[in-house]
mmCIF file of C-alpha atoms in Angstrom:
data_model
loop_
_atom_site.group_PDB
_atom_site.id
_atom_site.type_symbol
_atom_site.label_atom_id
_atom_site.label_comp_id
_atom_site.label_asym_id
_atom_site.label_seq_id
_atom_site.Cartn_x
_atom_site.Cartn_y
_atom_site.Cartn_z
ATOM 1 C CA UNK A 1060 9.806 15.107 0.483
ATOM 2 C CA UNK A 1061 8.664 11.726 2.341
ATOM 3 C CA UNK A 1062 6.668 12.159 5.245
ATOM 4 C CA UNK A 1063 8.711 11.382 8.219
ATOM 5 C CA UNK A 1064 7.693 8.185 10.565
ATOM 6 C CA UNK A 1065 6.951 8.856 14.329
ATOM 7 C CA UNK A 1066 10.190 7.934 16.237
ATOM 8 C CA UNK A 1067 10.507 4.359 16.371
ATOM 9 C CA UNK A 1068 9.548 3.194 12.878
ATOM 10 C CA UNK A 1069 11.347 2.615 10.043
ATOM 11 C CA UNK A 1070 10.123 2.046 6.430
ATOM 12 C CA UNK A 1071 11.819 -1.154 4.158
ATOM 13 C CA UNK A 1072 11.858 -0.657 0.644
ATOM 14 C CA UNK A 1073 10.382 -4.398 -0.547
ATOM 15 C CA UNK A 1074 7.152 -5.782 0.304
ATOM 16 C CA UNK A 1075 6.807 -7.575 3.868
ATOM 17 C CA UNK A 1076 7.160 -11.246 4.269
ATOM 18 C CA UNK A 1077 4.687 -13.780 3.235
ATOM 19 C CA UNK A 1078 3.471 -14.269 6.796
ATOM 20 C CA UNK A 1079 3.408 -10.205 7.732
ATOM 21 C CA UNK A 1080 1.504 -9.631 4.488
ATOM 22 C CA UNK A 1081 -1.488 -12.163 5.238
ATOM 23 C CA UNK A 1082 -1.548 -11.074 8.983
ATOM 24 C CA UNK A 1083 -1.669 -7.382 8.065
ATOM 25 C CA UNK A 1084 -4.134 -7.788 5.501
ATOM 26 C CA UNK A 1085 -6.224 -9.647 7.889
ATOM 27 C CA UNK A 1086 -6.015 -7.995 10.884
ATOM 28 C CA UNK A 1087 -6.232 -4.076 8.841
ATOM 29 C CA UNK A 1088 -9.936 -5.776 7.918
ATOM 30 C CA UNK A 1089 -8.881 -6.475 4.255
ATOM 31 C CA UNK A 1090 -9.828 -9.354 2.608
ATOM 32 C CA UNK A 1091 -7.783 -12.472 3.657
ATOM 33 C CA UNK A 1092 -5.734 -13.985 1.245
ATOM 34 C CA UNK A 1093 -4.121 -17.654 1.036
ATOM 35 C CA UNK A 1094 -0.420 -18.337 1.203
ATOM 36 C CA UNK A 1095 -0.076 -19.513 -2.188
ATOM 37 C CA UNK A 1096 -1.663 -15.886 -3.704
ATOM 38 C CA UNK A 1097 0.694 -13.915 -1.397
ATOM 39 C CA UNK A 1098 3.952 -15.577 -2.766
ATOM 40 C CA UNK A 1099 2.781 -14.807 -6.050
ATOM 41 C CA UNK A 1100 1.745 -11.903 -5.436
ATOM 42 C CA UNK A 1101 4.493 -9.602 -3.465
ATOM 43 C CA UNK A 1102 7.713 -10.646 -6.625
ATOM 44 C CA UNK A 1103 5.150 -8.969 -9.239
ATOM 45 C CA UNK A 1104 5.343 -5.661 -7.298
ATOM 46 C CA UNK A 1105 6.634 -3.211 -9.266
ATOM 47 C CA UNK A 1106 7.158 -1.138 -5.963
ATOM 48 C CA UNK A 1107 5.922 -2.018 -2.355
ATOM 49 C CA UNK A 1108 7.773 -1.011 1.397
ATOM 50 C CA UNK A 1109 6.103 -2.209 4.748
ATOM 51 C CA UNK A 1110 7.458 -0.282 8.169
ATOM 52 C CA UNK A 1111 8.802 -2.161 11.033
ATOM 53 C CA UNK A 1112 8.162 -0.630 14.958
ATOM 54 C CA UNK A 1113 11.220 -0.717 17.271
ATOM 55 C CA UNK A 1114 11.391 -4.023 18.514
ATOM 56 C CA UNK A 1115 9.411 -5.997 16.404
ATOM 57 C CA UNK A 1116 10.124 -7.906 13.703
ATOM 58 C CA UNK A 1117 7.048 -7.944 12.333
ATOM 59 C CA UNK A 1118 5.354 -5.430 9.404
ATOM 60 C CA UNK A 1119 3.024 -3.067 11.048
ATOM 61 C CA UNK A 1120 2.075 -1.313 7.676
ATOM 62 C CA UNK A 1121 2.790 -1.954 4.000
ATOM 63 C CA UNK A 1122 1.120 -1.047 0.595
ATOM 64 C CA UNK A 1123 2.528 -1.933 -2.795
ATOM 65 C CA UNK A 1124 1.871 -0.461 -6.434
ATOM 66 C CA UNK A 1125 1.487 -2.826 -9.541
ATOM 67 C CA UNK A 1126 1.724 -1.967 -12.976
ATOM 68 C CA UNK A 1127 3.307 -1.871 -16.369
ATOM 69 C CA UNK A 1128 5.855 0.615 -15.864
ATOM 70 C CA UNK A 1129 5.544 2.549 -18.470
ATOM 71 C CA UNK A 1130 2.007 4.975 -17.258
ATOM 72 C CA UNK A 1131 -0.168 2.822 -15.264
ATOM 73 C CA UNK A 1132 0.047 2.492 -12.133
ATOM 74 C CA UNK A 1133 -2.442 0.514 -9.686
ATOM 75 C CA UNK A 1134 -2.225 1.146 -5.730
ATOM 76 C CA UNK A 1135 -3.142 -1.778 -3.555
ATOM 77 C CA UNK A 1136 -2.676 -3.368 -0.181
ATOM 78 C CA UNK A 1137 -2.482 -0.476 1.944
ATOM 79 C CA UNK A 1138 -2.943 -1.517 5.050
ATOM 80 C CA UNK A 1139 -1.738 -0.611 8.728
ATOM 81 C CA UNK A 1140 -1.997 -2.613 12.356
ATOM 82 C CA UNK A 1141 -5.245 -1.157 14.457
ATOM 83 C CA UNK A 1142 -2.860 -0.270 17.398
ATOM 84 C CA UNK A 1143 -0.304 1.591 15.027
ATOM 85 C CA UNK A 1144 -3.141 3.366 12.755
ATOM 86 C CA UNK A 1145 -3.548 7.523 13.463
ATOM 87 C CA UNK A 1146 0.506 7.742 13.598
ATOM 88 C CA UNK A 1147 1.124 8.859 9.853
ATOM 89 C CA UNK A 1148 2.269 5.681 9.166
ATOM 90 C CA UNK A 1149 -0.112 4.767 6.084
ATOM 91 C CA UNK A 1150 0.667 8.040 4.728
ATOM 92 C CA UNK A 1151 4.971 7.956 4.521
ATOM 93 C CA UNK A 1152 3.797 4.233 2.981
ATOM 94 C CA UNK A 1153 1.356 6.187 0.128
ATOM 95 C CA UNK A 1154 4.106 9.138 0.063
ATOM 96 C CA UNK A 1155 7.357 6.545 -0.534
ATOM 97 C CA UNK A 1156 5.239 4.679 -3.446
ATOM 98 C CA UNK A 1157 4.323 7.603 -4.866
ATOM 99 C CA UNK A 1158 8.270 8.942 -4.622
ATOM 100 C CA UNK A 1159 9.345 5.754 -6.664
ATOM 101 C CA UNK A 1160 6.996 6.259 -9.520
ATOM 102 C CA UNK A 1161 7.875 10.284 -10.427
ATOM 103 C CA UNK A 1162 11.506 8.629 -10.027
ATOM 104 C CA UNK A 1163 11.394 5.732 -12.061
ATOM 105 C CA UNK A 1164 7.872 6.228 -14.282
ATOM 106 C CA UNK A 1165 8.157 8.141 -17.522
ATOM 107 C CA UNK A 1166 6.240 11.529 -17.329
ATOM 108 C CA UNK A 1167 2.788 11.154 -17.414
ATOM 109 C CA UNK A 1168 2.184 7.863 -15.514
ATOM 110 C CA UNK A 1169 -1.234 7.002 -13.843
ATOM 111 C CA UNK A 1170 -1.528 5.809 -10.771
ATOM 112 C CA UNK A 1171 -4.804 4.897 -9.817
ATOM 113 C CA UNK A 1172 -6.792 3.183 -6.862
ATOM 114 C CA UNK A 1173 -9.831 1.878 -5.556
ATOM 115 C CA UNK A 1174 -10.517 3.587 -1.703
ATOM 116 C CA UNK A 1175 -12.601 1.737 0.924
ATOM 117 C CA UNK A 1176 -14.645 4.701 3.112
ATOM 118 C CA UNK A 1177 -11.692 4.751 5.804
ATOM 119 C CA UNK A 1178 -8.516 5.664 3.036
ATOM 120 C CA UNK A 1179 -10.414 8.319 1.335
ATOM 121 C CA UNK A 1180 -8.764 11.551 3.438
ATOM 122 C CA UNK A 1181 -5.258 9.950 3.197
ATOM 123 C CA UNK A 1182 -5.576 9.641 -0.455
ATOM 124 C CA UNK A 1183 -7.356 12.913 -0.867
ATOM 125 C CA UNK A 1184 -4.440 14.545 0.883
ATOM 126 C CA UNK A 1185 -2.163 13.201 -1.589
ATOM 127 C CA UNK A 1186 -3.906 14.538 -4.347
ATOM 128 C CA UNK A 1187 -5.723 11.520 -5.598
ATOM 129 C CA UNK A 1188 -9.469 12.923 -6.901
ATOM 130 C CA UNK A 1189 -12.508 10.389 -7.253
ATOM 131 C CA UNK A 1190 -13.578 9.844 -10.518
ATOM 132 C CA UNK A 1191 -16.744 8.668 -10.292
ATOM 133 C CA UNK A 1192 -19.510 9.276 -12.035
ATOM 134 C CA UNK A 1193 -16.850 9.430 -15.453
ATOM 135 C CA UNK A 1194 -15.501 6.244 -14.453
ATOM 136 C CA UNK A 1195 -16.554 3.751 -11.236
ATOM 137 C CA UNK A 1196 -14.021 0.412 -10.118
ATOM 138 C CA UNK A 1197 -15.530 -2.522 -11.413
ATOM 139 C CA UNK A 1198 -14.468 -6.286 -10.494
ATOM 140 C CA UNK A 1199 -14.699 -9.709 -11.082
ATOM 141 C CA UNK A 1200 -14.029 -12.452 -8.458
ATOM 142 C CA UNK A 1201 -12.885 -15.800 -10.347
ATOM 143 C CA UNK A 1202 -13.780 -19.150 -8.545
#
């Protein structure tokens, strides 16, 4: 069961707009992206939603999952406005993507994340466990 949005919200199933998903990103405190890596980004989803507040046009919170579709799943872009954070709104985002993969995965899939200090009680609550020290994120930044 999804949970529900505060009156006045409703959740999109496909990732927000070019423009929403750079001004979210930015304005969440994520790292900023460039136009060019957003539109090639948000088609490779292989699930994302963003909600939309009564009268607004404009994506106030969004997340998307990547990943084979077969058992790996990788959760990314979560991100909701400052003045619409505390409202449940990032967690009928996390709940929806997570709906879409026990639909559509095959038993068994993976879905996995890396959690800045400020998403670790939403994902906690939705069962995700940290893994560390077995296994730590790791990245690489290409020029």
């Amino acid at each position: 069961m999804s949970d529900p949005l505060p009156d006045g919200y409703r959740l999109v199933d496909r990732p927000p707009s070019v423009r929403d998903y750079l001004e979210l990103r930015e304005r969440a405190g994520l790292s900023p992206k460039r136009g060019d890596q957003a539109a090639a980004a948000l088609p490779g989803s292989w699930a994302a939603c963003h909600v939309l507040h009564d009268g607004d046009d404009h994506a106030v919170a969004m997340g998307r999952l990547i990943g084979d579709g077969g058992w790996y799943f990788h959760l990314v872009d979560m991100a909701v406005l400052p003045e619409h954070q505390r409202r449940g709104l990032g967690s009928a985002v996390l709940d929806h993507l997570l709906q879409e993969v026990r639909a559509r995965a095959p038993q068994g899939a993976y879905v996995n994340l890396l959690a800045d200090p400020p998403g670790r009680p939403l994902y906690a609550k939705h069962g995700f466990d940290e893994t560390a020290p077995d296994a730590i994120g790791m990245g690489l930044l290409l020029d």
